Coordinates of C-alpha atoms in Angstrom, one line a residue:
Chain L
X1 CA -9.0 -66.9 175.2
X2 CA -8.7 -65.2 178.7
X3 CA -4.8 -65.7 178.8
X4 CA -4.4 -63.5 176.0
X5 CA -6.4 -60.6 177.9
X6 CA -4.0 -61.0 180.2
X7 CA -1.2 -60.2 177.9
X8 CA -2.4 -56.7 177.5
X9 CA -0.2 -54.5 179.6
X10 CA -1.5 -52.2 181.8
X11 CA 1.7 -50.3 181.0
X12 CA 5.0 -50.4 178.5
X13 CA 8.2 -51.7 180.4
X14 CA 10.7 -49.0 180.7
X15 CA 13.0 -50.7 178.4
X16 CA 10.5 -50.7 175.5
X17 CA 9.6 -46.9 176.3
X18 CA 13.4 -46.1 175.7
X19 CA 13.3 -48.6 172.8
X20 CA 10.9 -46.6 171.4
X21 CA 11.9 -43.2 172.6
X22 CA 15.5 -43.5 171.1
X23 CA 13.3 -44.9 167.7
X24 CA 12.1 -41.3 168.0
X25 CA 14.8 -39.4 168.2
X26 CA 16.8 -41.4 165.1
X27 CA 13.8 -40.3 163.0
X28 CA 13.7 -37.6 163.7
X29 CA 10.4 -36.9 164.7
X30 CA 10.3 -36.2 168.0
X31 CA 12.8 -33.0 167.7
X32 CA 9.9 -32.1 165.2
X33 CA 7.3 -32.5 167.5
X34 CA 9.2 -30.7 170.5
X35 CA 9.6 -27.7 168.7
X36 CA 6.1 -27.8 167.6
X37 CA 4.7 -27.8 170.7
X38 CA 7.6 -25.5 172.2
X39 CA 6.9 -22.5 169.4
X40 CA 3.0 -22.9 170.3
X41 CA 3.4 -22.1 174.3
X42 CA 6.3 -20.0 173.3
X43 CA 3.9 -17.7 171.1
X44 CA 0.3 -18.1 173.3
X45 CA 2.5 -17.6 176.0
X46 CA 4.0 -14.3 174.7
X47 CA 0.8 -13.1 173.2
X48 CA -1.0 -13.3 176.8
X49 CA 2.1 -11.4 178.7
X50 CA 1.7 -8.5 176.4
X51 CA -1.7 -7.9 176.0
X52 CA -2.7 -9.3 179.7
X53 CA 0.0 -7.5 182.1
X54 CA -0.8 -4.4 180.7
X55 CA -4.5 -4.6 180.8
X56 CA -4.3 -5.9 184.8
X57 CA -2.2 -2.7 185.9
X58 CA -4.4 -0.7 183.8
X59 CA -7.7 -2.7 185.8
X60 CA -5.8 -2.6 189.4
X61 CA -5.5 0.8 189.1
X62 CA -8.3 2.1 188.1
X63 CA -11.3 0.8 190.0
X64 CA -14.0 2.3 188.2
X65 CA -12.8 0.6 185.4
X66 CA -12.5 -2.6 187.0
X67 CA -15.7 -2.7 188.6
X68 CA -16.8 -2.5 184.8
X69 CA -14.9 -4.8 183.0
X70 CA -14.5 -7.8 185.8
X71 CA -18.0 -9.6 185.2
X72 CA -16.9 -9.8 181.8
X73 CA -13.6 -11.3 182.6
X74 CA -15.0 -13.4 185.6
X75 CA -17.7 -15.0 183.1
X76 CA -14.8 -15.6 180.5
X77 CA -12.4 -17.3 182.8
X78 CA -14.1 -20.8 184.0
X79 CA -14.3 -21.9 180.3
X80 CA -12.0 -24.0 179.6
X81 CA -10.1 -23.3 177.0
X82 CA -10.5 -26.4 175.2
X83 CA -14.0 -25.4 174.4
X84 CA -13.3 -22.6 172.6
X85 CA -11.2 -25.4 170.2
X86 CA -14.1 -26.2 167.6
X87 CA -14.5 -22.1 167.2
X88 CA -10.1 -21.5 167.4
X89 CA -10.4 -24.0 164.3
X90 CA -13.2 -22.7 162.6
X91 CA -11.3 -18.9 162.9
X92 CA -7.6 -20.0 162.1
X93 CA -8.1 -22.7 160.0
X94 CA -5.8 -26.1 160.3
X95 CA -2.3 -25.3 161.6
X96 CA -0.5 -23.4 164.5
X97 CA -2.9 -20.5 165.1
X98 CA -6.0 -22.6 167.0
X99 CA -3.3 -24.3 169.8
X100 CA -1.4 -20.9 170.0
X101 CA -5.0 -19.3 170.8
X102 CA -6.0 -21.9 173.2
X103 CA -2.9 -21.6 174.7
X104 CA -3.2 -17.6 174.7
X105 CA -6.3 -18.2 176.4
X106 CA -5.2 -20.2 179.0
X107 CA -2.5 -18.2 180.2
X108 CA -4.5 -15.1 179.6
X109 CA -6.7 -14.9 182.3
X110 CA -4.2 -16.3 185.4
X111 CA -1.9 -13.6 184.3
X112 CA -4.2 -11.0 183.9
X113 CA -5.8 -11.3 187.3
X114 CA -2.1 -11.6 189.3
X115 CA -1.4 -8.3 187.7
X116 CA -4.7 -7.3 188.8
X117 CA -4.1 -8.1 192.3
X118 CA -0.5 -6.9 192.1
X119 CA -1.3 -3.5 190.8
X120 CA -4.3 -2.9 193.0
X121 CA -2.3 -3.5 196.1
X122 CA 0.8 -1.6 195.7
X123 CA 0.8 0.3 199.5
X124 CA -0.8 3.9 198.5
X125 CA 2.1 5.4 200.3
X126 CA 4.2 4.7 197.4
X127 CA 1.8 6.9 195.1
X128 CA 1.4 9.7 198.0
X129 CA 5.8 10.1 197.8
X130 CA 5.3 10.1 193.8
X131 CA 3.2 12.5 193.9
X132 CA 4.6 14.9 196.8
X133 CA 8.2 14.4 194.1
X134 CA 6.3 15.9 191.2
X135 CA 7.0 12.4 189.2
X136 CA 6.3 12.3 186.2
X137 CA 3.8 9.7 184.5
X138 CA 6.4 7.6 183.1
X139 CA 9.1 7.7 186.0
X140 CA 6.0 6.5 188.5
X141 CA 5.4 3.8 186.2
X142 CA 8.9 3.2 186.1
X143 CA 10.2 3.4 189.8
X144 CA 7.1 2.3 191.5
X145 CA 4.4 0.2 190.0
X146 CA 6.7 -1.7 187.6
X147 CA 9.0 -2.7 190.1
X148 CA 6.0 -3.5 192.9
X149 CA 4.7 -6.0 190.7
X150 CA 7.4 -7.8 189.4
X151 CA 8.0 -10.8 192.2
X152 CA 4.0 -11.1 192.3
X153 CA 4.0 -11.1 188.3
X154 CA 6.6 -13.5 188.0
X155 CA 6.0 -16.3 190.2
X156 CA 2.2 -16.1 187.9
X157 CA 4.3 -16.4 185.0
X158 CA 5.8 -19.4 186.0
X159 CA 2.6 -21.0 187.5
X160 CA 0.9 -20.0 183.9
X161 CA 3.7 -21.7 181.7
X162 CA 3.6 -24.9 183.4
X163 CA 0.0 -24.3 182.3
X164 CA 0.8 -23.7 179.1
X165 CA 2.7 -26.5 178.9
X166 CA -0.4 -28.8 180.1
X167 CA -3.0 -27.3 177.5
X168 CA -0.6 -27.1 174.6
X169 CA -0.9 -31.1 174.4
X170 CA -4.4 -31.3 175.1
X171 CA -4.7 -29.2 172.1
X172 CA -2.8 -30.9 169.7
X173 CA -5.3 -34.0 170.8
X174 CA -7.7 -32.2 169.2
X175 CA -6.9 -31.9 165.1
X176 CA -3.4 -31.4 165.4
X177 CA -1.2 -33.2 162.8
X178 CA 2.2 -32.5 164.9
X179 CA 3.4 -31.8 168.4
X180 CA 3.6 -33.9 171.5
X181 CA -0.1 -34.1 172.0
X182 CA -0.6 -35.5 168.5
X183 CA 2.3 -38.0 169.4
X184 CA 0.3 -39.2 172.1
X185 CA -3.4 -39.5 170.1
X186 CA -1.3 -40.8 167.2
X187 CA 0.6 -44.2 169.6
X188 CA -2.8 -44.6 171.0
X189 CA -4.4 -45.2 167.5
X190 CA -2.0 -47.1 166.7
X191 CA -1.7 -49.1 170.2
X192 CA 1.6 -47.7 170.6
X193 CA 1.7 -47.6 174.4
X194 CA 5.4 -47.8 174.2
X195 CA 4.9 -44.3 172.2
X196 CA 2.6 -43.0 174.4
X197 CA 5.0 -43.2 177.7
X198 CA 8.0 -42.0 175.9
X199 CA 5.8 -38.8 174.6
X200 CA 4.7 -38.7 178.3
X201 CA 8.1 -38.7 179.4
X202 CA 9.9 -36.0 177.3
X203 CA 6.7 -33.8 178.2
X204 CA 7.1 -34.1 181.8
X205 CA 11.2 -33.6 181.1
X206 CA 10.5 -30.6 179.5
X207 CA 7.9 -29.3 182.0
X208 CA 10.8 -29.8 184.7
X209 CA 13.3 -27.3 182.2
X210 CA 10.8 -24.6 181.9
X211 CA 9.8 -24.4 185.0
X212 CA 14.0 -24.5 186.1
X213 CA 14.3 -21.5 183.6
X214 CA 11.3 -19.6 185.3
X215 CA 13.2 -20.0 188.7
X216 CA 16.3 -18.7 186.9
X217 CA 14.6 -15.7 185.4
X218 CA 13.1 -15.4 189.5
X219 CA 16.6 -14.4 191.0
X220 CA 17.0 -11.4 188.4
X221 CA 18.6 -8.2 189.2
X222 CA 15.2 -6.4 189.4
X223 CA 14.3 -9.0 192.0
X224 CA 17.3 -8.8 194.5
X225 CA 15.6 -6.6 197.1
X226 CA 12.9 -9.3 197.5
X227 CA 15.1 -12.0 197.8
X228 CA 17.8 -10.4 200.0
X229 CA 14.6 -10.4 202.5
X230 CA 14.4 -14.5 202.5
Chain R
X1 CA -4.0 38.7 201.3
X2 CA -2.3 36.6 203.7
X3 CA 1.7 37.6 204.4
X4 CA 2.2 34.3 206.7
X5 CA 4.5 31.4 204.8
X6 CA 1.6 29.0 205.8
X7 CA -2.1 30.4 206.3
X8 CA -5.2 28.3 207.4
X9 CA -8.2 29.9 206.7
X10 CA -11.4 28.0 208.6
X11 CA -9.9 24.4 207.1
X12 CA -12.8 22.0 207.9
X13 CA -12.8 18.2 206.8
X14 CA -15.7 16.3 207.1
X15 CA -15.8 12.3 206.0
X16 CA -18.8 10.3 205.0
X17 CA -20.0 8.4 207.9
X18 CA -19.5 4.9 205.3
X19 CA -17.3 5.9 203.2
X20 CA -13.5 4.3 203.2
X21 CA -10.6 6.1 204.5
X22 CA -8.8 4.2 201.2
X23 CA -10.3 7.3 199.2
X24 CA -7.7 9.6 200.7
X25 CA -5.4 7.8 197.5
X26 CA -7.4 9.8 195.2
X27 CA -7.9 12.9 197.3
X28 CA -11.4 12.8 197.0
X29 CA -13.7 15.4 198.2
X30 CA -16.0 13.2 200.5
X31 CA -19.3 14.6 199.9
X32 CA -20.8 16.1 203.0
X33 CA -24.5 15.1 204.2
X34 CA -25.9 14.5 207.5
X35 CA -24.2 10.9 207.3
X36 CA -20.9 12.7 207.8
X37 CA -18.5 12.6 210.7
X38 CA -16.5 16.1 211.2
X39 CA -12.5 15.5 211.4
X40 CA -11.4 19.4 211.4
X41 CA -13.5 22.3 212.2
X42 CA -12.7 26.0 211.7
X43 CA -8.5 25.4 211.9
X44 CA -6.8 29.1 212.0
X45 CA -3.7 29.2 211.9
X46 CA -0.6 31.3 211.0
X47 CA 3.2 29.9 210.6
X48 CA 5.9 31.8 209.7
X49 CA 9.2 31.3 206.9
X50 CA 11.3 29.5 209.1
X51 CA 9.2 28.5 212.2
X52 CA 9.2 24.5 213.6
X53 CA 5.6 24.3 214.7
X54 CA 4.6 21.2 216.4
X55 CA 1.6 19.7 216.8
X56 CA 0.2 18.1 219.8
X57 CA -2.9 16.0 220.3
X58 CA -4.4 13.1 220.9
X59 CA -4.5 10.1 218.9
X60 CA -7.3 10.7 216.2
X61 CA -7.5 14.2 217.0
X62 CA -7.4 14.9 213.1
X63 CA -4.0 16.2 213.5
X64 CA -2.3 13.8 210.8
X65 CA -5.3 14.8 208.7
X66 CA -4.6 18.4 209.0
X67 CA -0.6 17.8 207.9
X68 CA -2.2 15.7 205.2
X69 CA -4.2 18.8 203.7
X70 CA -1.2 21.2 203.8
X71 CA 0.5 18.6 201.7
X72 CA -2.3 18.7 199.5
X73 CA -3.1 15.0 199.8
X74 CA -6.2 15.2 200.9
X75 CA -8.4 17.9 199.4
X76 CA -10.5 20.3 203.2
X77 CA -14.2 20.1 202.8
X78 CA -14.5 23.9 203.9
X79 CA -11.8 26.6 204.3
X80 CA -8.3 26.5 202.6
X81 CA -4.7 26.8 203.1
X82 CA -2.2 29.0 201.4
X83 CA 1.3 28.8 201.1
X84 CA 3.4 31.9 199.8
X85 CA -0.2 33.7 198.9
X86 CA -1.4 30.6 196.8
X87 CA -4.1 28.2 197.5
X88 CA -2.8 24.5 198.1
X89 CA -4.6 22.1 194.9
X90 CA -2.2 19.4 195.7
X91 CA 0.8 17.8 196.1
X92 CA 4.0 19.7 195.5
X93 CA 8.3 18.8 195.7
X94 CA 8.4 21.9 197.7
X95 CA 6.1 20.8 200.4
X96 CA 7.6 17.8 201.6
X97 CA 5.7 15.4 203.6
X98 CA 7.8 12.8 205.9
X99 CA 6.0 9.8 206.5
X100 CA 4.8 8.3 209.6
X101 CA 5.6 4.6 208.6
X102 CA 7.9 3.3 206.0
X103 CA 7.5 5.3 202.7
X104 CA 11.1 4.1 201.2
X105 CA 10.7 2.0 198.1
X106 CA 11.9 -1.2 199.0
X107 CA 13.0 -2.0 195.9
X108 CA 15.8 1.1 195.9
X109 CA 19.0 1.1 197.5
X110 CA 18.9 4.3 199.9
X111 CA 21.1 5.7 196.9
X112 CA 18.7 5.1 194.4
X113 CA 15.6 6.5 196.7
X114 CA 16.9 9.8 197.5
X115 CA 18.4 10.2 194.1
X116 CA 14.7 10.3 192.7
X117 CA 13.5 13.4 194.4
X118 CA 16.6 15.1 192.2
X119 CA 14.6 14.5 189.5
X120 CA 15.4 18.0 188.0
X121 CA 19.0 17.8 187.6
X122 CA 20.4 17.3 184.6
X123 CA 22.6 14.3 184.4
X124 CA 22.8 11.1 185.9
X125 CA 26.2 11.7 187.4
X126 CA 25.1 15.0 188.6
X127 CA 21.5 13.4 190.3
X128 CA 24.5 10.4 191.9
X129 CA 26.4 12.9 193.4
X130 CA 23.5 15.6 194.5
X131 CA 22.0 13.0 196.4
X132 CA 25.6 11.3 197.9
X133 CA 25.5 14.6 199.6
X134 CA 22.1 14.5 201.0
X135 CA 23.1 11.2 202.4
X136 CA 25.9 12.1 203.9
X137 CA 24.0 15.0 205.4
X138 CA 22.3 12.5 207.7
X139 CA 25.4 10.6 208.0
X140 CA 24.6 7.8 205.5
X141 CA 27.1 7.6 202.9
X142 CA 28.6 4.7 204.0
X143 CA 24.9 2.9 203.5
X144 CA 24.1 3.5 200.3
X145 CA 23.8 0.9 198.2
X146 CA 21.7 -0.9 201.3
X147 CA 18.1 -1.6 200.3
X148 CA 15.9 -0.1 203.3
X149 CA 14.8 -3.7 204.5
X150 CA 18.7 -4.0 205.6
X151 CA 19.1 -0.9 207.4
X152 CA 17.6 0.3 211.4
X153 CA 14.8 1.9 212.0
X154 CA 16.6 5.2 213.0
X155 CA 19.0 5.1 209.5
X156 CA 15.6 4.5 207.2
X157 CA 14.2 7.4 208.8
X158 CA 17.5 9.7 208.4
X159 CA 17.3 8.2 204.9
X160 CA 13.8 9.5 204.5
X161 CA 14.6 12.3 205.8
X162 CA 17.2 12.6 203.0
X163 CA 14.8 12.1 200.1
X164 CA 12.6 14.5 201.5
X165 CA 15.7 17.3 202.1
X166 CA 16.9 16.2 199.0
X167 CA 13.8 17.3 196.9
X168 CA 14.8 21.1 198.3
X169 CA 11.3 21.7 200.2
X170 CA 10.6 25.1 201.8
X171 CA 8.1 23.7 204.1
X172 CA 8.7 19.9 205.4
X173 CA 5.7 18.2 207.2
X174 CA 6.6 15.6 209.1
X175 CA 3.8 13.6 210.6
X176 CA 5.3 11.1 213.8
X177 CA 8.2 10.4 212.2
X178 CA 10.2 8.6 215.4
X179 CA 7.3 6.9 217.2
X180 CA 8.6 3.8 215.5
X181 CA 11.9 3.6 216.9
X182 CA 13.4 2.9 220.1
X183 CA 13.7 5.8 222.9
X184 CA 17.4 6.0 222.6
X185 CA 16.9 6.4 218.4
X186 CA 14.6 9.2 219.2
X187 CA 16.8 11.2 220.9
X188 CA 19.2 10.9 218.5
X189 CA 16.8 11.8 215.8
X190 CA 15.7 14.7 217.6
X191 CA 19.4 16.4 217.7
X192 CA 19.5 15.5 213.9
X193 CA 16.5 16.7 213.4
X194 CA 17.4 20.2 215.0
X195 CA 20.8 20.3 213.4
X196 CA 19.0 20.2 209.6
X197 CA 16.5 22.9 210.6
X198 CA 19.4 24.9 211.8
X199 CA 20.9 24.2 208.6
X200 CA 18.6 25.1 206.6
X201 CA 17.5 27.8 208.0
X202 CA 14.6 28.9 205.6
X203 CA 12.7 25.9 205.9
X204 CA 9.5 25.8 207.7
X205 CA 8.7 22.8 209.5
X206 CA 5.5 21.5 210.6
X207 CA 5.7 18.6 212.8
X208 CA 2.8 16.2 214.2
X209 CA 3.8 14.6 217.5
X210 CA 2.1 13.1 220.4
X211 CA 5.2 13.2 222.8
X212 CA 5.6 16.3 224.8
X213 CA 8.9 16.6 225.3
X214 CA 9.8 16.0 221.9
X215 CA 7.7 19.4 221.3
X216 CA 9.1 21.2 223.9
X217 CA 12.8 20.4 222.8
X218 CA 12.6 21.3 219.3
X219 CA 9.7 23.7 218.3
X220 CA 9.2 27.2 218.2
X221 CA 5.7 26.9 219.1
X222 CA 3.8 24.2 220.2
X223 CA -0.5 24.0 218.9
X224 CA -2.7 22.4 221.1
X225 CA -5.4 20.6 219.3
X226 CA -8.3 19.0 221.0
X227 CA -10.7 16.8 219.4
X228 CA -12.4 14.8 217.6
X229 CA -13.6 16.8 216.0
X230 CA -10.2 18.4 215.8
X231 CA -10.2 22.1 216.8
X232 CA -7.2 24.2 217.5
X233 CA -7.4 24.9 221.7
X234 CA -3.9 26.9 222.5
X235 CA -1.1 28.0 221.1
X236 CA 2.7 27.9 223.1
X237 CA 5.3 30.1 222.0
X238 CA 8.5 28.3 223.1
X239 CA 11.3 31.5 223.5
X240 CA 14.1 29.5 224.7
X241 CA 17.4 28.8 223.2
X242 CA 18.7 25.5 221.6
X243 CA 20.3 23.2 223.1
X244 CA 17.3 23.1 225.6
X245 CA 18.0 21.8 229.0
X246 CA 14.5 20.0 229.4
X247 CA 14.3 19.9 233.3
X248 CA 14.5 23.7 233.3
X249 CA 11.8 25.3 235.2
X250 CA 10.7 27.1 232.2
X251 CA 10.0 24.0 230.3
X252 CA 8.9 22.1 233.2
X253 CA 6.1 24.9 233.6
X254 CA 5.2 24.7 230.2
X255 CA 5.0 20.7 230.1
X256 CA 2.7 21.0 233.0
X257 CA 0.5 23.5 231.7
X258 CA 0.4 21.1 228.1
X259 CA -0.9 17.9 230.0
X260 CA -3.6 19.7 231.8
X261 CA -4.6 21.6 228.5
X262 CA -4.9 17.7 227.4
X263 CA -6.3 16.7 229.9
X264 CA -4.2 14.3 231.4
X265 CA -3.5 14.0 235.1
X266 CA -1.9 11.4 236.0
X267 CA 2.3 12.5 234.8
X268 CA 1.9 15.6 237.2

């Protein structure tokens, strides 16, 4: 009968997504699936600071190099990194390792071109005093391009993680067997919109912490000269 | 072998007609070809221990480039310049060059900047306290935890200054340093200016200006460069004592005779 098309809902009531978000949390699960999804972004996230921060001050600075490597990196970077999700499972197997590789990947190449563009325009002055003081290789890394690229390399970290955060639950749509994107595939195979919204919810809540942390971490001590300028 | 403290023998600079002035970070020898447009042709010159030279020109003259190659940033396509008896291969904490615009790292207190040029001394506490002294020197102590961004014009250049004292140079080159600040600043930095060459006594100073009086009141000698392509016209042995009383008819003369060497009429 038509009537009973009609009693699908085009979304849960709020009272039902609670209902079946505090379900959730008595079981226990969705702590389990939080800190799944948290310790994947936490690790792709990491992975991609270390490996791409260093790699953009070592492209901004040298040119040459740059000019070199950049076709590679600009043919690399408009894939998304969902495609590469069939390869991250045929290379890591089941488990954590493909979503903390998609995740690396997308956080990779946002980072490494900020740090890029940070490093590459540092005012030349700064290198002309270094080298009229003698300093030495480390203390120039130290006192002038570290600290030049902090406020432009932060505010990319906290645009990637909010990234991160996206990708990590489109990847556990795809052969996951936990975390909040699996939460979300699993309530929609079961017609569990109730599930769905409450998974939607606590990812947006937690979106809205991470990015409040990446604020926090924006007023640091190494920071103070920038924002005394505001 | 030369006996002057500074000794430019037929310094030439030529840069390629397309080429980008961003280069000079590298110190790059542009390569000369027929495409090439000459900054600095034949420059003699002789400076000795202890002598203020200025340096007067117009704008683009090449005179900025000239400082530049004594302070080994940028590398002279033809001739070279010695200091003490050796060749200049590039920059060096005892050739101090004092920036035309804002070369304080913004993210260092004052402190913090001129402590770096101490970067010899042994300790910590010692580098603190070595470079308290150079602030205070330009009468800054009170200023320095104050990031640069918080301070005047006039105190970031007395703080450069400092850095650049502070790094114990026997020849500073100071390229325009007041033309950023207020008329009023620039006298002031002028008397402080004399007062740390009188100071320290041994130091050579090389300084690039394009106002006249500021030449006449401080320098020893004043080099007339004309140009582009910059070439070295006249030289102006200033023998008058300090303080200088600028409307004397000494100076007066001598201002005259500098703006007709430069060719400009119209302040007689």
């Amino acid at each position: 009968m038509s009537v009973s098309a009609c009693n699908v809902e085009m979304f849960p009531d709020i009272a039902r997504i609670l209902r079946a978000l505090y379900r959730l949390i008595l079981d226990g699960s969705l702590l389990k699936h939080c800190v799944a999804s948290l310790f994947r972004v936490t690790v792709g996230f990491y992975l991609a600071i270390v490996t791409a921060v260093p790699l953009g001050v070592l492209l901004g600075l040298y040119r040459t190099l740059y000019r070199i490597v950049n076709p590679v990196i600009q043919f690399l970077r408009p894939i998304s990194p969902l495609a590469w999700a069939p390869f991250a499972i045929l290379w890591f197997g089941i488990g954590d390792l493909p979503a903390i590789f998609i995740i690396f990947l997308a956080c990779f190449f946002p980072l490494l071109i900020a740090a890029v563009d940070a490093s590459a325009n540092i005012n030349p002055i700064y290198f002309q005093v270094g080298a009229n003081l003698q300093l030495s290789r480390w203390s120039a890394f130290a006192n002038i391009i570290l600290p030049a690229i902090i406020p432009n390399v932060m505010l990319a970290l906290r645009m990637t993680l909010g990234m991160a955060w996206v990708v990590v639950v489109a990847a556990e749509m795809i052969g996951m067997k936990s975390g909040l994107g699996f939460l979300i595939v699993d309530g929609r195979d079961a017609l569990r919109l109730d599930r769905v919204a409450a998974a939607m919810l606590v990812i947006g809540l937690i979106g809205l912490v991470l990015d409040r942390i990446m604020q926090q971490l924006g007023e640091l001590e190494s920071l103070r000269w920038k924002n005394a300028r505001k | 072998m030369p006996e002057s403290k500074i000794h430019f023998d037929r310094v030439c600079l030529e840069y390629p007609k397309n080429g980008n002035k961003s280069g000079l970070r590298f110190a790059r020898t542009p390569r000369p070809n027929g495409q090439s447009t000459l900054v600095l042709e034949n420059i003699d010159l002789e400076i000795e221990t202890g002598e203020f030279v200025s340096i007067i020109g117009h704008s683009g003259c090449g005179k900025s480039s000239l400082l530049k190659i004594v302070a080994g940033f940028v590398r002279p396509t033809g001739g070279s310049i010695w200091i003490d008896g050796r060749p200049v291969e590039g920059p060096r904490a005892d050739h101090m060059f004092v920036f035309q615009e804002g070369a304080l790292f913004p993210w260092l207190t004052i402190l913090k900047n001129v402590s770096l040029a101490l970067n010899s001394a042994r300790d910590q506490a010692d580098r603190i306290k070595m470079a308290r002294q150079y602030l205070e020197l330009v009468s800054l102590e009170a200023y320095e935890d104050y990031y640069p961004h918080m301070l005047s014009g006039g105190m970031r250049q007395r703080a450069e200054l400092a850095r650049a004292l502070a790094a114990r140079p026997d020849v500073l080159l100071v390229d325009e340093p007041f033309s950023g600040l207020d008329y009023l600043t620039r006298l002031q930095m002028r008397e402080e200016i004399l007062y740390l060459h009188m100071m320290l006594e041994k130091t050579t100073i090389l300084f690039v200006t394009h106002d006249i009086d500021e030449a006449l009141q401080l320098s020893d000698r004043v080099v007339i460069m004309s140009g582009p392509p910059g070439r070295l016209q006249s030289c102006r042995p200033i023998c008058v004592a300090h303080p200088r009383q600028l409307s004397s008819s000494v100076l007066d003369e001598m201002r005259s005779d500098i703006y007709h060497q430069l060719g400009v009429h119209a302040a007689l």
